[in-house]
PDB file of C-alpha atoms in Angstrom:
ATOM      1  CA  MET A   1      69.170  46.221  26.216  1.00 45.00           C
ATOM      2  CA  THR A   2      70.942  46.467  29.474  1.00 42.00           C
ATOM      3  CA  GLN A   3      68.823  49.374  30.227  1.00 42.00           C
ATOM      4  CA  MET A   4      65.674  47.369  29.393  1.00 43.00           C
ATOM      5  CA  ARG A   5      66.937  44.526  31.395  1.00 40.00           C
ATOM      6  CA  LEU A   6      66.734  46.817  34.215  1.00 43.00           C
ATOM      7  CA  ILE A   7      63.695  48.952  33.549  1.00 41.00           C
ATOM      8  CA  VAL A   8      61.801  45.401  32.934  1.00 44.00           C
ATOM      9  CA  PRO A   9      62.232  43.764  36.357  1.00 42.00           C
ATOM     10  CA  ALA A  10      61.873  46.902  38.103  1.00 45.00           C
ATOM     11  CA  THR A  11      58.503  47.730  36.468  1.00 44.00           C
ATOM     12  CA  ALA A  12      57.199  43.837  37.264  1.00 43.00           C
ATOM     13  CA  ALA A  13      58.229  44.267  40.776  1.00 44.00           C
ATOM     14  CA  CYS A  14      55.811  47.339  40.886  1.00 44.00           C
ATOM     15  CA  ILE A  15      52.898  45.421  39.488  1.00 41.00           C
ATOM     16  CA  VAL A  16      53.407  42.697  41.712  1.00 39.00           C
ATOM     17  CA  MET A  17      53.629  44.754  44.647  1.00 42.00           C
ATOM     18  CA  PHE A  18      50.498  47.056  44.179  1.00 40.00           C
ATOM     19  CA  ALA A  19      48.600  43.801  42.906  1.00 39.00           C
ATOM     20  CA  LEU A  20      48.702  42.387  45.944  1.00 38.00           C
ATOM     21  CA  CYS A  21      46.936  44.792  47.948  1.00 40.00           C
ATOM     22  CA  ALA A  22      43.469  44.038  47.205  1.00 38.00           C
ATOM     23  CA  PRO A  23      40.348  43.776  49.243  1.00 39.00           C
ATOM     24  CA  GLY A  24      36.506  44.505  48.503  1.00 36.00           C
ATOM     25  CA  ALA A  25      34.088  45.525  46.045  1.00 35.00           C
ATOM     26  CA  ARG A  26      34.038  48.828  44.729  1.00 39.00           C
ATOM     27  CA  ALA A  27      30.773  50.666  42.490  1.00 40.00           C
ATOM     28  CA  GLN A  28      31.070  51.497  39.010  1.00 49.00           C
ATOM     29  CA  THR A  29      32.175  55.127  38.860  1.00 69.00           C
ATOM     30  CA  VAL A  30      29.870  57.109  36.395  1.00 84.00           C
ATOM     31  CA  GLY A  31      30.186  60.669  35.272  1.00 89.00           C
ATOM     32  CA  TRP A  32      32.392  63.259  34.177  1.00 93.00           C
ATOM     33  CA  ASP A  33      35.875  63.896  35.711  1.00 92.00           C
ATOM     34  CA  VAL A  34      38.656  66.115  35.356  1.00 95.00           C
ATOM     35  CA  LYS A  35      42.263  66.262  36.365  1.00 95.00           C
ATOM     36  CA  ALA A  36      45.428  68.600  35.659  1.00 96.00           C
ATOM     37  CA  GLU A  37      48.810  68.294  36.912  1.00 96.00           C
ATOM     38  CA  ALA A  38      51.670  70.304  37.062  1.00 96.00           C
ATOM     39  CA  ASN A  39      55.137  69.270  37.823  1.00 95.00           C
ATOM     40  CA  ALA A  40      58.718  70.079  38.170  1.00 95.00           C
ATOM     41  CA  SER A  41      62.205  69.280  38.952  1.00 91.00           C
ATOM     42  CA  LEU A  42      65.415  71.352  39.444  1.00 80.00           C
ATOM     43  CA  PHE A  43      68.881  70.059  39.800  1.00 76.00           C
ATOM     44  CA  PHE A  44      71.971  72.492  40.650  1.00 70.00           C
ATOM     45  CA  GLY A  45      75.759  72.606  41.561  1.00 64.00           C
ATOM     46  CA  ASN A  46      78.178  71.245  39.225  1.00 61.00           C
ATOM     47  CA  THR A  47      75.396  70.764  36.232  1.00 64.00           C
ATOM     48  CA  ARG A  48      72.094  72.590  36.077  1.00 79.00           C
ATOM     49  CA  GLN A  49      68.974  71.437  34.714  1.00 86.00           C
ATOM     50  CA  THR A  50      65.296  72.177  34.852  1.00 92.00           C
ATOM     51  CA  THR A  51      62.203  70.496  33.986  1.00 93.00           C
ATOM     52  CA  LEU A  52      58.493  71.247  33.804  1.00 95.00           C
ATOM     53  CA  GLY A  53      55.690  69.150  32.922  1.00 94.00           C
ATOM     54  CA  THR A  54      51.813  69.285  32.984  1.00 96.00           C
ATOM     55  CA  ARG A  55      49.173  67.074  32.100  1.00 95.00           C
ATOM     56  CA  PHE A  56      45.265  67.141  31.240  1.00 96.00           C
ATOM     57  CA  ALA A  57      43.019  64.704  31.310  1.00 96.00           C
ATOM     58  CA  ALA A  58      39.202  64.529  31.002  1.00 97.00           C
ATOM     59  CA  GLY A  59      36.574  61.858  30.636  1.00 96.00           C
ATOM     60  CA  HIS A  60      32.979  60.507  30.858  1.00 96.00           C
ATOM     61  CA  ALA A  61      31.687  56.967  31.600  1.00 93.00           C
ATOM     62  CA  ASP A  62      28.709  55.274  31.774  1.00 93.00           C
ATOM     63  CA  SER A  63      27.734  51.912  31.489  1.00 90.00           C
ATOM     64  CA  THR A  64      27.622  51.834  27.771  1.00 94.00           C
ATOM     65  CA  ALA A  65      30.948  54.008  26.852  1.00 96.00           C
ATOM     66  CA  ASP A  66      33.843  55.399  28.464  1.00 96.00           C
ATOM     67  CA  VAL A  67      35.547  58.418  26.105  1.00 97.00           C
ATOM     68  CA  ARG A  68      38.614  60.097  27.530  1.00 97.00           C
ATOM     69  CA  LEU A  69      40.741  62.916  26.160  1.00 97.00           C
ATOM     70  CA  ASP A  70      44.319  63.645  27.463  1.00 96.00           C
ATOM     71  CA  GLY A  71      47.377  65.940  26.784  1.00 97.00           C
ATOM     72  CA  GLN A  72      50.895  66.293  28.581  1.00 96.00           C
ATOM     73  CA  PHE A  73      53.935  68.842  27.818  1.00 96.00           C
ATOM     74  CA  THR A  74      57.638  68.440  29.047  1.00 95.00           C
ATOM     75  CA  TYR A  75      59.901  71.033  28.721  1.00 96.00           C
ATOM     76  CA  GLY A  76      63.530  71.164  29.906  1.00 93.00           C
ATOM     77  CA  GLU A  77      66.551  72.980  30.315  1.00 93.00           C
ATOM     78  CA  ALA A  78      70.113  72.233  31.066  1.00 89.00           C
ATOM     79  CA  GLU A  79      73.502  73.873  31.281  1.00 84.00           C
ATOM     80  CA  THR A  80      76.808  73.081  29.556  1.00 76.00           C
ATOM     81  CA  ALA A  81      80.274  72.860  31.313  1.00 71.00           C
ATOM     82  CA  GLU A  82      81.116  76.228  30.112  1.00 75.00           C
ATOM     83  CA  GLN A  83      77.510  77.773  31.303  1.00 76.00           C
ATOM     84  CA  ARG A  84      75.420  77.885  28.306  1.00 84.00           C
ATOM     85  CA  GLN A  85      72.222  76.973  28.250  1.00 87.00           C
ATOM     86  CA  TYR A  86      70.240  74.757  26.101  1.00 89.00           C
ATOM     87  CA  VAL A  87      66.991  73.317  25.506  1.00 92.00           C
ATOM     88  CA  ALA A  88      67.492  69.214  26.679  1.00 89.00           C
ATOM     89  CA  LYS A  89      63.564  68.307  26.568  1.00 92.00           C
ATOM     90  CA  ARG A  90      60.421  69.401  24.656  1.00 95.00           C
ATOM     91  CA  SER A  91      57.616  66.967  24.324  1.00 95.00           C
ATOM     92  CA  TRP A  92      53.919  66.886  23.876  1.00 97.00           C
ATOM     93  CA  ARG A  93      51.173  64.363  23.311  1.00 97.00           C
ATOM     94  CA  THR A  94      47.589  64.201  22.876  1.00 98.00           C
ATOM     95  CA  GLY A  95      45.131  61.235  22.721  1.00 97.00           C
ATOM     96  CA  ALA A  96      41.609  59.809  22.831  1.00 98.00           C
ATOM     97  CA  THR A  97      40.505  56.768  23.712  1.00 97.00           C
ATOM     98  CA  ALA A  98      36.767  55.030  23.725  1.00 97.00           C
ATOM     99  CA  ASP A  99      35.938  51.950  25.068  1.00 96.00           C
ATOM    100  CA  TYR A 100      32.578  50.082  24.908  1.00 96.00           C
ATOM    101  CA  ARG A 101      30.835  48.717  27.981  1.00 94.00           C
ATOM    102  CA  PRO A 102      33.785  49.871  30.009  1.00 92.00           C
ATOM    103  CA  PHE A 103      32.659  47.933  33.413  1.00 90.00           C
ATOM    104  CA  ALA A 104      32.091  44.553  31.620  1.00 94.00           C
ATOM    105  CA  ARG A 105      35.177  41.980  32.031  1.00 95.00           C
ATOM    106  CA  VAL A 106      36.337  42.255  28.553  1.00 97.00           C
ATOM    107  CA  SER A 107      35.722  45.667  26.304  1.00 96.00           C
ATOM    108  CA  PRO A 108      36.927  46.568  22.916  1.00 98.00           C
ATOM    109  CA  PHE A 109      38.238  49.815  22.580  1.00 98.00           C
ATOM    110  CA  VAL A 110      39.517  52.495  19.952  1.00 98.00           C
ATOM    111  CA  LEU A 111      42.503  54.846  20.250  1.00 97.00           C
ATOM    112  CA  ALA A 112      44.149  57.962  18.579  1.00 98.00           C
ATOM    113  CA  SER A 113      47.556  59.639  19.388  1.00 97.00           C
ATOM    114  CA  ILE A 114      49.565  62.592  18.174  1.00 98.00           C
ATOM    115  CA  GLU A 115      53.255  63.299  19.257  1.00 97.00           C
ATOM    116  CA  SER A 116      56.064  65.244  19.280  1.00 97.00           C
ATOM    117  CA  SER A 117      59.895  65.147  20.759  1.00 95.00           C
ATOM    118  CA  LEU A 118      62.641  67.081  20.657  1.00 93.00           C
ATOM    119  CA  GLU A 119      64.852  64.989  22.614  1.00 91.00           C
ATOM    120  CA  LYS A 120      63.591  61.582  20.730  1.00 93.00           C
ATOM    121  CA  ARG A 121      63.791  63.577  17.529  1.00 93.00           C
ATOM    122  CA  ILE A 122      60.327  62.682  16.600  1.00 95.00           C
ATOM    123  CA  ASP A 123      59.025  66.046  14.523  1.00 95.00           C
ATOM    124  CA  ARG A 124      55.391  64.167  14.355  1.00 97.00           C
ATOM    125  CA  ARG A 125      53.844  60.858  15.455  1.00 97.00           C
ATOM    126  CA  TYR A 126      50.180  59.882  14.208  1.00 98.00           C
ATOM    127  CA  SER A 127      49.087  56.524  15.752  1.00 97.00           C
ATOM    128  CA  GLY A 128      45.742  55.185  15.864  1.00 98.00           C
ATOM    129  CA  GLY A 129      43.978  51.309  16.280  1.00 98.00           C
ATOM    130  CA  GLY A 130      41.952  49.301  18.414  1.00 98.00           C
ATOM    131  CA  GLY A 131      42.128  46.294  20.626  1.00 98.00           C
ATOM    132  CA  ALA A 132      40.456  44.629  23.736  1.00 98.00           C
ATOM    133  CA  LYS A 133      40.832  45.562  27.861  1.00 97.00           C
ATOM    134  CA  LEU A 134      40.396  43.094  29.988  1.00 97.00           C
ATOM    135  CA  LEU A 135      39.428  44.219  33.414  1.00 95.00           C
ATOM    136  CA  LEU A 136      41.800  42.467  36.197  1.00 96.00           C
ATOM    137  CA  LEU A 137      40.726  43.654  39.261  1.00 94.00           C
ATOM    138  CA  ARG A 138      37.803  46.068  40.668  1.00 92.00           C
ATOM    139  CA  ASN A 139      37.205  46.661  44.294  1.00 92.00           C
ATOM    140  CA  VAL A 140      37.031  49.455  46.951  1.00 90.00           C
ATOM    141  CA  ARG A 141      40.605  50.119  46.801  1.00 93.00           C
ATOM    142  CA  THR A 142      42.065  48.677  43.849  1.00 95.00           C
ATOM    143  CA  VAL A 143      41.028  48.998  39.814  1.00 94.00           C
ATOM    144  CA  SER A 144      43.724  47.355  37.360  1.00 96.00           C
ATOM    145  CA  ASP A 145      43.289  46.364  33.807  1.00 97.00           C
ATOM    146  CA  LEU A 146      45.447  45.138  30.815  1.00 98.00           C
ATOM    147  CA  SER A 147      45.081  45.832  27.097  1.00 97.00           C
ATOM    148  CA  LEU A 148      46.085  44.822  24.127  1.00 98.00           C
ATOM    149  CA  ALA A 149      45.951  46.475  20.803  1.00 98.00           C
ATOM    150  CA  LEU A 150      46.960  46.499  17.015  1.00 98.00           C
ATOM    151  CA  LEU A 151      48.230  50.341  16.082  1.00 98.00           C
ATOM    152  CA  SER A 152      48.847  51.886  12.957  1.00 98.00           C
ATOM    153  CA  GLU A 153      51.748  54.157  12.896  1.00 98.00           C
ATOM    154  CA  ARG A 154      52.901  57.474  10.604  1.00 97.00           C
ATOM    155  CA  SER A 155      55.969  59.265  11.447  1.00 96.00           C
ATOM    156  CA  THR A 156      58.131  62.092  10.644  1.00 96.00           C
ATOM    157  CA  LEU A 157      61.559  61.892  12.028  1.00 94.00           C
ATOM    158  CA  ARG A 158      64.986  63.541  11.827  1.00 87.00           C
ATOM    159  CA  ASP A 159      68.221  61.515  11.337  1.00 84.00           C
ATOM    160  CA  ALA A 160      71.569  62.365  12.784  1.00 80.00           C
ATOM    161  CA  ALA A 161      72.205  64.323  10.035  1.00 81.00           C
ATOM    162  CA  GLY A 162      68.840  66.538  10.331  1.00 80.00           C
ATOM    163  CA  LEU A 163      66.996  65.125   7.118  1.00 87.00           C
ATOM    164  CA  ARG A 164      63.660  63.994   7.490  1.00 92.00           C
ATOM    165  CA  ILE A 165      62.561  60.764   7.339  1.00 91.00           C
ATOM    166  CA  GLU A 166      58.921  59.456   6.505  1.00 95.00           C
ATOM    167  CA  GLU A 167      57.747  56.307   8.250  1.00 95.00           C
ATOM    168  CA  THR A 168      54.232  53.915   8.044  1.00 97.00           C
ATOM    169  CA  LEU A 169      54.352  51.036  10.158  1.00 97.00           C
ATOM    170  CA  ALA A 170      52.367  48.743  12.683  1.00 98.00           C
ATOM    171  CA  ARG A 171      52.774  48.044  15.877  1.00 98.00           C
ATOM    172  CA  TYR A 172      51.247  45.625  18.691  1.00 98.00           C
ATOM    173  CA  SER A 173      50.633  47.862  22.181  1.00 97.00           C
ATOM    174  CA  THR A 174      50.476  46.277  25.488  1.00 97.00           C
ATOM    175  CA  ARG A 175      49.600  48.246  28.331  1.00 97.00           C
ATOM    176  CA  PHE A 176      48.951  47.749  32.228  1.00 98.00           C
ATOM    177  CA  ARG A 177      47.287  50.268  34.512  1.00 97.00           C
ATOM    178  CA  LEU A 178      46.539  49.932  38.357  1.00 97.00           C
ATOM    179  CA  ASP A 179      45.536  52.198  40.757  1.00 96.00           C
ATOM    180  CA  HIS A 180      45.620  51.484  44.510  1.00 96.00           C
ATOM    181  CA  LYS A 181      44.204  53.564  47.487  1.00 95.00           C
ATOM    182  CA  VAL A 182      46.222  53.343  50.718  1.00 94.00           C
ATOM    183  CA  GLY A 183      44.140  54.346  53.535  1.00 89.00           C
ATOM    184  CA  GLU A 184      42.369  57.504  53.138  1.00 90.00           C
ATOM    185  CA  ARG A 185      45.042  60.004  51.814  1.00 94.00           C
ATOM    186  CA  VAL A 186      47.445  58.534  49.911  1.00 97.00           C
ATOM    187  CA  THR A 187      46.717  56.798  46.185  1.00 96.00           C
ATOM    188  CA  LEU A 188      49.272  54.656  44.056  1.00 97.00           C
ATOM    189  CA  SER A 189      49.157  54.865  40.269  1.00 96.00           C
ATOM    190  CA  HIS A 190      51.136  52.555  37.824  1.00 97.00           C
ATOM    191  CA  GLU A 191      51.042  52.898  34.034  1.00 97.00           C
ATOM    192  CA  THR A 192      53.481  50.668  31.403  1.00 97.00           C
ATOM    193  CA  SER A 193      53.136  50.771  27.807  1.00 97.00           C
ATOM    194  CA  TYR A 194      55.013  48.316  25.163  1.00 98.00           C
ATOM    195  CA  ARG A 195      55.012  48.710  21.517  1.00 97.00           C
ATOM    196  CA  PRO A 196      56.906  46.702  19.357  1.00 98.00           C
ATOM    197  CA  GLU A 197      56.701  46.861  15.667  1.00 98.00           C
ATOM    198  CA  VAL A 198      54.805  44.125  14.065  1.00 97.00           C
ATOM    199  CA  ARG A 199      57.486  43.451  11.687  1.00 95.00           C
ATOM    200  CA  ALA A 200      60.917  43.773  14.183  1.00 95.00           C
ATOM    201  CA  ILE A 201      59.696  43.136  17.809  1.00 94.00           C
ATOM    202  CA  ASP A 202      63.213  44.136  18.617  1.00 95.00           C
ATOM    203  CA  ARG A 203      62.439  47.767  17.549  1.00 96.00           C
ATOM    204  CA  PHE A 204      59.990  49.036  20.060  1.00 97.00           C
ATOM    205  CA  THR A 205      58.935  51.989  22.437  1.00 97.00           C
ATOM    206  CA  PHE A 206      58.594  51.357  26.163  1.00 96.00           C
ATOM    207  CA  THR A 207      57.135  53.839  28.633  1.00 96.00           C
ATOM    208  CA  SER A 208      56.567  53.840  32.110  1.00 97.00           C
ATOM    209  CA  ARG A 209      54.793  56.217  34.818  1.00 96.00           C
ATOM    210  CA  THR A 210      54.884  55.637  38.729  1.00 97.00           C
ATOM    211  CA  SER A 211      53.140  57.705  40.922  1.00 97.00           C
ATOM    212  CA  VAL A 212      52.214  58.472  44.713  1.00 97.00           C
ATOM    213  CA  ALA A 213      49.548  61.067  45.149  1.00 97.00           C
ATOM    214  CA  PHE A 214      48.934  62.495  49.027  1.00 97.00           C
ATOM    215  CA  SER A 215      45.745  64.181  49.174  1.00 96.00           C
ATOM    216  CA  MET A 216      45.654  67.649  50.906  1.00 96.00           C
ATOM    217  CA  THR A 217      42.041  68.456  50.349  1.00 94.00           C
ATOM    218  CA  SER A 218      39.095  66.509  48.490  1.00 90.00           C
ATOM    219  CA  THR A 219      40.340  68.275  45.105  1.00 94.00           C
ATOM    220  CA  LEU A 220      43.919  68.917  45.695  1.00 97.00           C
ATOM    221  CA  ALA A 221      47.102  66.506  46.205  1.00 97.00           C
ATOM    222  CA  PHE A 222      50.941  66.985  46.428  1.00 97.00           C
ATOM    223  CA  GLN A 223      52.275  64.331  43.701  1.00 96.00           C
ATOM    224  CA  GLY A 224      55.711  62.726  43.294  1.00 96.00           C
ATOM    225  CA  SER A 225      56.167  61.140  39.874  1.00 96.00           C
ATOM    226  CA  PHE A 226      59.085  59.103  38.380  1.00 95.00           C
ATOM    227  CA  LEU A 227      58.844  58.239  34.169  1.00 93.00           C
ATOM    228  CA  ASP A 228      60.497  56.495  32.302  1.00 94.00           C
ATOM    229  CA  ASN A 229      60.365  56.549  28.231  1.00 93.00           C
ATOM    230  CA  PHE A 230      62.822  54.134  26.244  1.00 96.00           C
ATOM    231  CA  ASP A 231      62.744  54.187  22.382  1.00 96.00           C
ATOM    232  CA  SER A 232      64.945  51.515  20.455  1.00 96.00           C
ATOM    233  CA  GLU A 233      65.688  53.621  17.715  1.00 94.00           C
ATOM    234  CA  ALA A 234      66.060  57.093  19.049  1.00 94.00           C
ATOM    235  CA  ARG A 235      69.839  56.795  19.100  1.00 93.00           C
ATOM    236  CA  ALA A 236      70.070  55.778  15.290  1.00 91.00           C
ATOM    237  CA  ARG A 237      68.638  59.010  14.805  1.00 91.00           C
ATOM    238  CA  GLY A 238      71.050  61.321  16.605  1.00 89.00           C
ATOM    239  CA  ALA A 239      69.493  61.379  19.965  1.00 91.00           C
ATOM    240  CA  ARG A 240      71.824  61.297  22.646  1.00 87.00           C
ATOM    241  CA  SER A 241      70.148  58.360  24.466  1.00 91.00           C
ATOM    242  CA  ASN A 242      67.491  55.881  23.892  1.00 94.00           C
ATOM    243  CA  ASN A 243      66.147  56.189  27.583  1.00 92.00           C
ATOM    244  CA  ASP A 244      64.968  59.236  29.312  1.00 90.00           C
ATOM    245  CA  GLY A 245      63.943  59.044  33.054  1.00 88.00           C
ATOM    246  CA  GLU A 246      62.832  61.772  35.471  1.00 89.00           C
ATOM    247  CA  LEU A 247      61.716  62.217  38.861  1.00 92.00           C
ATOM    248  CA  LEU A 248      59.198  65.291  39.204  1.00 94.00           C
ATOM    249  CA  PHE A 249      57.289  66.766  42.167  1.00 96.00           C
ATOM    250  CA  GLY A 250      53.961  68.645  41.727  1.00 96.00           C
ATOM    251  CA  LEU A 251      50.522  69.184  42.594  1.00 96.00           C
ATOM    252  CA  ALA A 252      47.154  67.676  41.221  1.00 96.00           C
ATOM    253  CA  VAL A 253      43.805  69.109  40.796  1.00 95.00           C
ATOM    254  CA  THR A 254      40.671  66.536  40.476  1.00 92.00           C
ATOM    255  CA  PHE A 255      37.509  67.658  39.861  1.00 86.00           C
TER     256      PHE A 255
END
């Protein structure tokens, strides 16, 4: 919980800072859009660690519906004091969302996802549900929204002894998103999700991603991202930590 007391205020500060910058009115964006990212980080010296990450998103929006598919994969290796390499991270996630009347002030949506995480000891986690999105702000430089949903979740997990655990539960889901354009070349993006269990709100997952992208051409950008993932039950399953954070740099291509 000490880690969460540090994470949540920092995230709130980002939200307030971004939301303060906000003039003018932007037209609705319709049609197809595709984005692909490749990121990496490298640490060396007394300890050596590498992390590679990729993300892909595609969607189509019009005044009736906004349908999106996305996926991400992270792989990392580390080295022990005896100079033995081991896999420290291997996780992936894919998901889909569909919003009805996405440019309205309030719009209903459904979502589904599948994920796996070696470091969090999650073999498979299936999630699906629905909710409503509140559009907080849309203008020339800024788009921001807040979503609330109820999810059903089915997980195949590994405990500290390596035994399989089957778990079915319901979660509340709260998500905040913000995209803000600074000048003509720099874009700030932030997304935070908080998902407590319905029957035990002290058991939760928390994910946060903050990115700064510098456009080099109309389609290519250099990007730095800070990711933070917290699962309150990960250590109880035998993971080394409930919290995973990483700073990645790479390229993003948008079509």
